Tab-separated table of C-alpha atoms and ligand atoms in Angstrom:
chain	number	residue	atom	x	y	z
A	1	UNK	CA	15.114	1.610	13.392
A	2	UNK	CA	11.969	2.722	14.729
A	3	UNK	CA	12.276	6.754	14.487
A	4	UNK	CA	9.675	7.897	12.318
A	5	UNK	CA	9.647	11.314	12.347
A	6	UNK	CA	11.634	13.007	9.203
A	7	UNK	CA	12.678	16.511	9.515
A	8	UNK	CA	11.328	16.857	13.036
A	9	UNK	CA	12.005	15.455	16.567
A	10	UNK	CA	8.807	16.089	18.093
A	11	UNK	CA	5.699	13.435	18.580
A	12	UNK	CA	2.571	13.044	19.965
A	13	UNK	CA	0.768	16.012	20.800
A	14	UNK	CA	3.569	18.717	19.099
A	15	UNK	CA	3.128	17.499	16.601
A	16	UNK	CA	1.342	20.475	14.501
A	17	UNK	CA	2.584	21.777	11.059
A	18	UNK	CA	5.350	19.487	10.948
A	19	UNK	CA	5.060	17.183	7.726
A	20	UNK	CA	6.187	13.390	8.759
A	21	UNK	CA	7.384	13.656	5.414
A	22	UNK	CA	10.884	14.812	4.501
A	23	UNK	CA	10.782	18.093	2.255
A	24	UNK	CA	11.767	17.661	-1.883
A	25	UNK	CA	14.862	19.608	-0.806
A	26	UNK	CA	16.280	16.261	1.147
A	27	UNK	CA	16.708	14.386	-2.352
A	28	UNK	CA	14.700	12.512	-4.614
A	29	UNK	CA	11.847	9.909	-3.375
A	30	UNK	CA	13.221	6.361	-4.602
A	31	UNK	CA	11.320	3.363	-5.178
A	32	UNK	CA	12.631	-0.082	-5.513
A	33	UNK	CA	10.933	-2.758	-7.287
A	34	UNK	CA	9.508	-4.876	-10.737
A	35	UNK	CA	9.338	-2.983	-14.198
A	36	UNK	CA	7.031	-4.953	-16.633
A	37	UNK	CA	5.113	-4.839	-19.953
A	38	UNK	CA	1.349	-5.277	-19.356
A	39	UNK	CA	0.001	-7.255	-22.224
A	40	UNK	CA	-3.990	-7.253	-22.028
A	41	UNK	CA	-7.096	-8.826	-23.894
A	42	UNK	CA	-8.840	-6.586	-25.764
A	43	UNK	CA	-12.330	-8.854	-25.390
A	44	UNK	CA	-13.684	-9.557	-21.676
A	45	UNK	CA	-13.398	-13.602	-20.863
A	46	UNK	CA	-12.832	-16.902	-18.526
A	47	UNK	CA	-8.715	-16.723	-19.149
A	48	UNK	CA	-6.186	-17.288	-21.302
A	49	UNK	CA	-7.533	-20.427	-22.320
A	50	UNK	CA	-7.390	-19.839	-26.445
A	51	UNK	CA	-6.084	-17.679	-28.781
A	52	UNK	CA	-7.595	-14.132	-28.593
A	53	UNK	CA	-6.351	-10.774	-29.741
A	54	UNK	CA	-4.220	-8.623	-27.384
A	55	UNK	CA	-2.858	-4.800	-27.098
A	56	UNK	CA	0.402	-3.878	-25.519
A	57	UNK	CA	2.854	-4.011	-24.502
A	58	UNK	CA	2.133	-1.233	-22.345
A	59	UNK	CA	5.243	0.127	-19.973
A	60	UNK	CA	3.649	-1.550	-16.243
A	61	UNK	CA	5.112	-2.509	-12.920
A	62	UNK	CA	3.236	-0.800	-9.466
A	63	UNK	CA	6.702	0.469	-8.628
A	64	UNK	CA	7.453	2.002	-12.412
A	65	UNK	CA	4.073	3.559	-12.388
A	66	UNK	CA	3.956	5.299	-8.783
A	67	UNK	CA	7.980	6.990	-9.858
A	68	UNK	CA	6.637	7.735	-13.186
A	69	UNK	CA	3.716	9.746	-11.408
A	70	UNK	CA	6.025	11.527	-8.855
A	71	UNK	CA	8.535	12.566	-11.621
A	72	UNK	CA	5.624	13.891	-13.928
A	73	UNK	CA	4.054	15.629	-11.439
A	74	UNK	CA	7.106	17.389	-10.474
A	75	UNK	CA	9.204	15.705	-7.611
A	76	UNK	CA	12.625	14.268	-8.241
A	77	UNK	CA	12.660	10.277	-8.425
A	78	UNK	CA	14.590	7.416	-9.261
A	79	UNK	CA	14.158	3.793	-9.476
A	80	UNK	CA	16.068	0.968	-8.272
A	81	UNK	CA	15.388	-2.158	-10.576
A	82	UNK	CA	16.206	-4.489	-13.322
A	83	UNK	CA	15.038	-5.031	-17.130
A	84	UNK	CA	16.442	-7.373	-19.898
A	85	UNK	CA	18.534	-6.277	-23.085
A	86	UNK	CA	15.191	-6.616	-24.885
A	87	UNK	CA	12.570	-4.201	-26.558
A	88	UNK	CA	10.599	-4.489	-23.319
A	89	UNK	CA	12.665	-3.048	-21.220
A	90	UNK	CA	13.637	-0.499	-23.910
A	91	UNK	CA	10.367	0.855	-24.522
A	92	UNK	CA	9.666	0.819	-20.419
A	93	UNK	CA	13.541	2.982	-19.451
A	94	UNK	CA	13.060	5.268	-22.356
A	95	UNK	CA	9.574	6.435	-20.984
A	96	UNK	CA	10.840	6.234	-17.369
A	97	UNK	CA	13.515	8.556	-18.788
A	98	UNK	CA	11.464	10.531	-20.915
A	99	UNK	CA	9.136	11.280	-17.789
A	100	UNK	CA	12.121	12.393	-15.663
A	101	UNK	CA	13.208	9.811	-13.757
A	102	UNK	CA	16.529	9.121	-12.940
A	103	UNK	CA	17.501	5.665	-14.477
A	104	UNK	CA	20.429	5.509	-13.532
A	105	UNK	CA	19.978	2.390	-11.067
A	106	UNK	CA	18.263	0.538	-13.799
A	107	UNK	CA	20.034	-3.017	-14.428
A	108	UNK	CA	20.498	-4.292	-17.656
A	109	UNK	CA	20.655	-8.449	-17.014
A	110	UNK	CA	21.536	-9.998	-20.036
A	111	UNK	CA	20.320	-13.454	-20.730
A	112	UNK	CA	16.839	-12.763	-18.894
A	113	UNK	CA	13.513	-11.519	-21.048
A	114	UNK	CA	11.712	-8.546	-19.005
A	115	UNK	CA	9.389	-8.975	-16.794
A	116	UNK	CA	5.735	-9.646	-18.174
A	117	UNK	CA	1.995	-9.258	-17.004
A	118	UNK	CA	-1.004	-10.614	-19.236
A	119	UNK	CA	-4.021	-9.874	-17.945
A	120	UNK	CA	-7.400	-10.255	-19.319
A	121	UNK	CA	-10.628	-9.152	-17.619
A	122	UNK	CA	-13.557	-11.064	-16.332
A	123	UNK	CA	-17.372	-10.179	-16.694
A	124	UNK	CA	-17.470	-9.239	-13.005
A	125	UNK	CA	-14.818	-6.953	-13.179
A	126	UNK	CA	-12.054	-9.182	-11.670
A	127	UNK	CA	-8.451	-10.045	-13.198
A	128	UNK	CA	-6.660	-13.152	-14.301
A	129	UNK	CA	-3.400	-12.701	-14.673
A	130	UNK	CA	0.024	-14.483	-16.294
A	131	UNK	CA	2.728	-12.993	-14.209
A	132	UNK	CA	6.957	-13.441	-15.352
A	133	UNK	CA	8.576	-11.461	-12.958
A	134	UNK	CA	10.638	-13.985	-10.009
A	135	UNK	CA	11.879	-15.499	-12.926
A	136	UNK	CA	12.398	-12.699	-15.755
A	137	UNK	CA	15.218	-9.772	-15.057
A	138	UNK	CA	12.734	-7.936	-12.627
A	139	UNK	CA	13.653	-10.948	-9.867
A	140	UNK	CA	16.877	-10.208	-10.778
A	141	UNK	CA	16.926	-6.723	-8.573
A	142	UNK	CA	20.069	-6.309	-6.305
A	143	UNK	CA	21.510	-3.527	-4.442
A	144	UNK	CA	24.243	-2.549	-7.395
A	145	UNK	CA	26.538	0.238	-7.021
A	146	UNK	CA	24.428	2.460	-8.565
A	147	UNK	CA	21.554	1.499	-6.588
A	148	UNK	CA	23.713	2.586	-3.342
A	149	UNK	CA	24.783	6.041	-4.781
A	150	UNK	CA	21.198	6.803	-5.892
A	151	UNK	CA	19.793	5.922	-2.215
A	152	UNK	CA	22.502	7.565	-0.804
A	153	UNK	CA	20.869	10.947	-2.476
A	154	UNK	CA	17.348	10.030	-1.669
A	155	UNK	CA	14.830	12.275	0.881
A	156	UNK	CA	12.432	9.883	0.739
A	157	UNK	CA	11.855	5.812	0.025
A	158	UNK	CA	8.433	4.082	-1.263
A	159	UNK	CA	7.966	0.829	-0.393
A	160	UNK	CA	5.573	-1.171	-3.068
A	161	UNK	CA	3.865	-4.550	-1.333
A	162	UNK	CA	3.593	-5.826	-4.709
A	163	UNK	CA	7.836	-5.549	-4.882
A	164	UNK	CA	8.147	-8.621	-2.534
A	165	UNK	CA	7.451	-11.134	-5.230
A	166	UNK	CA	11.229	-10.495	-6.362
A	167	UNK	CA	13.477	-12.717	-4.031
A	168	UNK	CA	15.425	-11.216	-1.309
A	169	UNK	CA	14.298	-7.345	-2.321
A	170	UNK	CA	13.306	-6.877	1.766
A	171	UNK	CA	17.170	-6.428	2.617
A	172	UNK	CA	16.937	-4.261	-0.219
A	173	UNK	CA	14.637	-2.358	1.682
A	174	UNK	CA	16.027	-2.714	4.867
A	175	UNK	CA	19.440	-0.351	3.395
A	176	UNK	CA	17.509	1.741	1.835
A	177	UNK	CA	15.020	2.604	4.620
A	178	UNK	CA	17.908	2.875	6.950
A	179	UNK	CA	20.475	5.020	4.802
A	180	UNK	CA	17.499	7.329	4.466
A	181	UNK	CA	16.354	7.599	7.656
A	182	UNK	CA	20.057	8.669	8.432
A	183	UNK	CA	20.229	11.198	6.713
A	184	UNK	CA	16.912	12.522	8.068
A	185	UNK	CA	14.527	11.121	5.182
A	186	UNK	CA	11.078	9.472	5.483
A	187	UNK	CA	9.654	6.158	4.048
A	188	UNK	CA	5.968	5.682	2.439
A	189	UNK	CA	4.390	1.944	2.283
A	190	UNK	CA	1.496	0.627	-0.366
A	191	UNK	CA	1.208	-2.256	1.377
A	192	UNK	CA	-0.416	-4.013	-1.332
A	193	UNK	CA	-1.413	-6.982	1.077
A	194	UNK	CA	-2.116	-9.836	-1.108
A	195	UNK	CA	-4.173	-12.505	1.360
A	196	UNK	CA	-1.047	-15.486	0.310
A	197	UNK	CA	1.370	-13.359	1.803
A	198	UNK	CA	-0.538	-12.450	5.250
A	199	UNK	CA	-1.249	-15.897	5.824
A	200	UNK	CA	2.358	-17.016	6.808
A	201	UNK	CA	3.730	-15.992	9.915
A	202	UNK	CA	6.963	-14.651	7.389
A	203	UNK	CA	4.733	-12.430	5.746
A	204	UNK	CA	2.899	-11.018	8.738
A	205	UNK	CA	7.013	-10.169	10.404
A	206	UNK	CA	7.280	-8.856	7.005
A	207	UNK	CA	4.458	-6.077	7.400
A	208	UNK	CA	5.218	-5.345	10.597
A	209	UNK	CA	8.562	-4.615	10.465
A	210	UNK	CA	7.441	-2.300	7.696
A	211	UNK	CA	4.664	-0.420	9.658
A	212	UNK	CA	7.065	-0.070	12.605
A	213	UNK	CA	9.077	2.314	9.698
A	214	UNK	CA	6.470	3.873	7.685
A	215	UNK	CA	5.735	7.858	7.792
A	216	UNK	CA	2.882	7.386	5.356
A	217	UNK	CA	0.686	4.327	4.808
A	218	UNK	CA	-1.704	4.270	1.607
A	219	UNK	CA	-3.795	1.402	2.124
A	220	UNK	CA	-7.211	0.401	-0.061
A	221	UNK	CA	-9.988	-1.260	1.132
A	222	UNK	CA	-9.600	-3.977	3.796
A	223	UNK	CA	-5.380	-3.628	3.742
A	224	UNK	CA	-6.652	-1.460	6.538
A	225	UNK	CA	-7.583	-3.815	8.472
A	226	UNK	CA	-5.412	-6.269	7.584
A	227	UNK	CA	-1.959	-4.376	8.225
A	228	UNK	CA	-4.016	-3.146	11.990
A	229	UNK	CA	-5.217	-6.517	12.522
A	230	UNK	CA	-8.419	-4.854	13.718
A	231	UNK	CA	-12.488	-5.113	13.570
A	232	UNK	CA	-13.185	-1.670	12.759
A	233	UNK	CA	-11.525	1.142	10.274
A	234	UNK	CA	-11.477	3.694	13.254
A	235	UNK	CA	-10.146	1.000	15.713
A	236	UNK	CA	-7.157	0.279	12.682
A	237	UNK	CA	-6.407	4.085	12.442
A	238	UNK	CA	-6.110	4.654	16.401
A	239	UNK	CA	-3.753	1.262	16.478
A	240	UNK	CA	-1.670	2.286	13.330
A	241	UNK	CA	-1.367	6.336	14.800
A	242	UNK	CA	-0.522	5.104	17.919
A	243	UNK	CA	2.458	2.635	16.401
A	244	UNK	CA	4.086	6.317	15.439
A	245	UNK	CA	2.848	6.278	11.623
A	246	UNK	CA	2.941	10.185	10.285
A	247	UNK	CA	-0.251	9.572	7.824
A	248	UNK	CA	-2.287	7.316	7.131
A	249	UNK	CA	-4.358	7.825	3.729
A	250	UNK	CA	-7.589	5.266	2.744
A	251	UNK	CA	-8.178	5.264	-1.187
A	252	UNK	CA	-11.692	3.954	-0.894
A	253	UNK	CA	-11.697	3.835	-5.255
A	254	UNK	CA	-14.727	5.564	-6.680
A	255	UNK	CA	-15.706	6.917	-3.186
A	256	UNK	CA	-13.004	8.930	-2.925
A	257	UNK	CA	-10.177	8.995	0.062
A	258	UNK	CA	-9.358	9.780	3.842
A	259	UNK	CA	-6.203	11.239	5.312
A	260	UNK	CA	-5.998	10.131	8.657
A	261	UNK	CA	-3.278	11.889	11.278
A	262	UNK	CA	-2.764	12.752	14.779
A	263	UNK	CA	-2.062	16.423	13.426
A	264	UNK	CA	-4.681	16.945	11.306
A	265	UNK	CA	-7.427	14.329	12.436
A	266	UNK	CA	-9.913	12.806	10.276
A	267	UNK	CA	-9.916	14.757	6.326
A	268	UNK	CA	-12.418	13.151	3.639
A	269	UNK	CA	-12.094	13.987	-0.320
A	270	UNK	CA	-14.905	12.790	-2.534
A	271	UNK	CA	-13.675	11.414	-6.031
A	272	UNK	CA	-13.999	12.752	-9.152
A	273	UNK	CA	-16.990	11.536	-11.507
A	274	UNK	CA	-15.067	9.665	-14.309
A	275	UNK	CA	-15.951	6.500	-16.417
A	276	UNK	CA	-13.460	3.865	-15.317
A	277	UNK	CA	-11.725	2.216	-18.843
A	278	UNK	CA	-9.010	0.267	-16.505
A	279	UNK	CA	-8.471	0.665	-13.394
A	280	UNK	CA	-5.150	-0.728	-13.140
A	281	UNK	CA	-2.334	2.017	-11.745
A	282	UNK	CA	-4.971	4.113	-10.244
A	283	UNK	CA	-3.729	3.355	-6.598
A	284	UNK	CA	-0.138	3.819	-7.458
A	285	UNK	CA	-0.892	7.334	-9.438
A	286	UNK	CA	-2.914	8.166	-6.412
A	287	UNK	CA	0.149	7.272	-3.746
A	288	UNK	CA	2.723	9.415	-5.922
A	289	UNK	CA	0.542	12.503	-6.322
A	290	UNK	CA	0.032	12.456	-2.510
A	291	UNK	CA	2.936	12.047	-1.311
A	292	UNK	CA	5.120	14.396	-3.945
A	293	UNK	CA	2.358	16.852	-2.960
A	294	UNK	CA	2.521	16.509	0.436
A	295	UNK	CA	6.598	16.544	0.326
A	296	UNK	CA	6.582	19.832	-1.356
A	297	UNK	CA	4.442	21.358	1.287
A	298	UNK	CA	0.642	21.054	0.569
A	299	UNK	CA	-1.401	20.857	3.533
A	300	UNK	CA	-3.603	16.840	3.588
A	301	UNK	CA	-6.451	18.147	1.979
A	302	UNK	CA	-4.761	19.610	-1.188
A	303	UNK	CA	-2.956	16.607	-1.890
A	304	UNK	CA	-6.203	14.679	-1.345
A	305	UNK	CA	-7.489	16.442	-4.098
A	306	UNK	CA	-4.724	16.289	-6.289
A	307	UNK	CA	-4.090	12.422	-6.227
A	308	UNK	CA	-7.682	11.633	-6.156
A	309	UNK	CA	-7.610	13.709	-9.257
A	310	UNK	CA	-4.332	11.592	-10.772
A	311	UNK	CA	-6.623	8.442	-9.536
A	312	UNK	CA	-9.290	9.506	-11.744
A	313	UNK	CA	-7.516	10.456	-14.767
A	314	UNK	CA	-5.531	6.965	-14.688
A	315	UNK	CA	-8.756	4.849	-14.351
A	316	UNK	CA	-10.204	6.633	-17.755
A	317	UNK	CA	-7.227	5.425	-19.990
A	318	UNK	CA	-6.383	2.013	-21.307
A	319	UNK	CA	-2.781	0.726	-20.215
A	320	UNK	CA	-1.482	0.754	-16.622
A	321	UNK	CA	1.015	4.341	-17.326
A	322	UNK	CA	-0.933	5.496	-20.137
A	323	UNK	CA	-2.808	7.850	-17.497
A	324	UNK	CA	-0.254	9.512	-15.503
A	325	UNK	CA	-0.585	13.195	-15.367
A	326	UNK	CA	1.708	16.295	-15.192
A	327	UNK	CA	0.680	19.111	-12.393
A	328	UNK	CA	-0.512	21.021	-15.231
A	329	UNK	CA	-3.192	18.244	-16.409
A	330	UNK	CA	-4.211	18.052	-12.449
A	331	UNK	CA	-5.186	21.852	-12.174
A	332	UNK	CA	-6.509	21.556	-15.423
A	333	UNK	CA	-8.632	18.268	-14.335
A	334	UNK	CA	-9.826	20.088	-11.293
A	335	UNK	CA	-10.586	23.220	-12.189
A	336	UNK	CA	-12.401	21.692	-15.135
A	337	UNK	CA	-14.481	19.719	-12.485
A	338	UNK	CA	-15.233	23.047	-10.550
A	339	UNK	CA	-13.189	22.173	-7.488
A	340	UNK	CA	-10.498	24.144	-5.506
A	341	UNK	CA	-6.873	23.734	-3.987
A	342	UNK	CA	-6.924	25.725	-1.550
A	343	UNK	CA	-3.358	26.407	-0.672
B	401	ATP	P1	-5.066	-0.379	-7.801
B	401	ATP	O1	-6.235	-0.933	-8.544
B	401	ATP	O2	-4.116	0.402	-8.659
B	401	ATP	O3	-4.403	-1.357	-6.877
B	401	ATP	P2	-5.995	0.744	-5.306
B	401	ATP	O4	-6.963	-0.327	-4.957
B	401	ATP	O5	-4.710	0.814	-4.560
B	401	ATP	O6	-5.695	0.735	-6.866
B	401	ATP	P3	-8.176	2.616	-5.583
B	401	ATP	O7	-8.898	2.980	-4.362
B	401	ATP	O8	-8.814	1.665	-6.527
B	401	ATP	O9	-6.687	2.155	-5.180
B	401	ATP	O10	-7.861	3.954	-6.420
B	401	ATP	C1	-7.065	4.987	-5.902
B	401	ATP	C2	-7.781	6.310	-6.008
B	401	ATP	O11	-8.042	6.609	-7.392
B	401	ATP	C3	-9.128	6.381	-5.306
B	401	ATP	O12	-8.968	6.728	-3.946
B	401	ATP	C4	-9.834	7.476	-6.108
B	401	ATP	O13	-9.419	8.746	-5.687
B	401	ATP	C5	-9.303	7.217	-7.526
B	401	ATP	N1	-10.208	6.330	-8.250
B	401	ATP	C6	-10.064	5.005	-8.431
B	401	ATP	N2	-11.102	4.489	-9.131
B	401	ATP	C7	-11.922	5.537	-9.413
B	401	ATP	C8	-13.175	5.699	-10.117
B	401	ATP	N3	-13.788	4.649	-10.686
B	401	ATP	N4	-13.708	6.927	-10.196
B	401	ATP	C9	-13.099	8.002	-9.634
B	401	ATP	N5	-11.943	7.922	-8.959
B	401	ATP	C10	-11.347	6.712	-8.849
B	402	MG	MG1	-8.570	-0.576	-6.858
């Protein structure tokens, strides 16, 4: 592997008009990953450390919530992954399925729970978590039969960094990104980086096997730098261009985003004015509405606007899916805010 143009044989310098991105018309974009219930405090705190009162569950899972916002938005997706024969994973394929998703590549495992997140919030702002997912049905994801024929269909794959806690879900990866490129598809990455994971020299291979793949990279903050291994932001976007990556789009949370490409150059969206309630799924609403946007033809800084806008809404509701938007709710959002697609 190593092509990453989709739809288009040209590089470098001819490289104008033509999206990096496979068209809707290819097939669905398919992600493959965990689907969880997010379970959360309702008081701020040190921890789980006594008994407090909680809300949820709430349908959760980075790879659930970016496919829910592609389908609800408008672009055909599926999921590849694996739930229990529980209430949990009920309540999480029913609104996958409700949304438009195609569930069909869902895995029931009997004798494993769901996969669970608890997560309570600190004074500061940051997280602690409770995660069940290697060992609850999510780690139980494997390329099924139906997992094959829904690839087989796809345009596009969207590769979740937060997906490679389940064991052995790269060679998942690894098919799908090549039975899609085959056929002419292209591949997104949220890398996700979690420090842990850069450290060893595994999962360093890991992201830059990934990069040397990816049409579209939607880093925040320093992932940036990270996945470049470079000093500077500019320095990181001239590395990761020159490496053959389509796009490369910076959410930069309340100050807004940056589409970076070698056909477009440098193009900056400032964010919406919200009041942030949770600001978990914002990043993975944000990836979805770009890229379905972007796959059904809107120039970068249309679908800037239209997934910071899905960023925004997300971040002003309580519950990790609970702000995912239809196209309608977007124009609605934006106009309301007195901006303009311009397309
Ligand atoms: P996550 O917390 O889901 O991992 P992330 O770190 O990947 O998210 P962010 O940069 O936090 O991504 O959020 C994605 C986008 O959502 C931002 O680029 C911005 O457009 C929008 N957004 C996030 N937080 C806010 C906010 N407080 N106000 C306005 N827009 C926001
Ligand atoms: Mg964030």
């Amino acid at each position: 592997m190593g092509a990453h143009s989709a739809g288009c044989a040209c590089r470098e310098g001819e490289l104008n008009e033509v999206s990096a991105l496979a068209p809707e018309s290819l097939g669905p974009t398919v992600t493959v990953g965990e689907i969880l219930v997010e379970i959360m405090a309702t008081t701020i705190g040190a921890g789980f450390l006594e008994p407090q009162p909680l809300v949820g569950p709430f349908p959760s899972g980075a790879p659930a919530i970016f496919i829910d916002q592609v389908a609800r938005i408008g672009g055909a997706a599926g999921i590849v992954a694996a739930v229990g024969d529980d209430d949990f994973g009920m309540l999480n394929v029913e609104r996958l399925r409700g949304d438009g998703v195609d569930v069909s590549a869902i895995a029931t495992i009997p004798g494993k729970p769901t996969g669970s997140a608890f997560v309570r919030y600190r004074q500061d702002g940051a997280r602690d978590f409770v995660f069940n997912i290697a060992h609850s049905a999510a780690g139980e994801t494997r390329m099924t039969p139906a997992a094959r024929d829904l690839i087989g269909r796809a345009g596009h794959v969207h590769v979740m960094g937060s997906a490679f806690a389940i064991p052995g879900i790269a060679a998942i990866f690894i098919e799908a990104v090549a039975t899609v490129k085959a056929r002419g598809g292209s591949v997104s990455f949220d890398p996700n980086i979690r420090k842990e994971l850069v450290q060893g020299g595994e999962g360093r291979k890991l992201i830059d096997d990934m990069l040397e793949v990816t049409d579209l990279l939607l880093p925040s903050g320093d992932e940036l730098l990270v996945a470049a291994d470079a000093a500077s932001e500019a320095a990181a976007v001239e590395r990761l261009l020159n490496l053959g990556i389509g796009e490369i789009v910076l959410k930069r949370g309340s100050d807004g985003s940056s589409h970076f490409s070698k056909a477009f150059g440098r193009v900056d969206c400032a964010a919406f004015t919200v009041q942030e309630i949770d600001p978990t799924g914002a990043g993975d609403c944000f990836g979805a509405a770009y890229l379905t946007s972007r796959r059904g033809g809107l120039p970068p800084a249309d679908a800037l606007l239209y997934a910071n806008a899905a960023g925004a809404r997300t971040v002003t509701k309580q519950g990790p899916m609970e702000g995912v938007s239809s196209k309608a709710e977007l124009d609605q959002f934006i106009a309301a805010e007195g901006r303009e697609v311009t397309a």
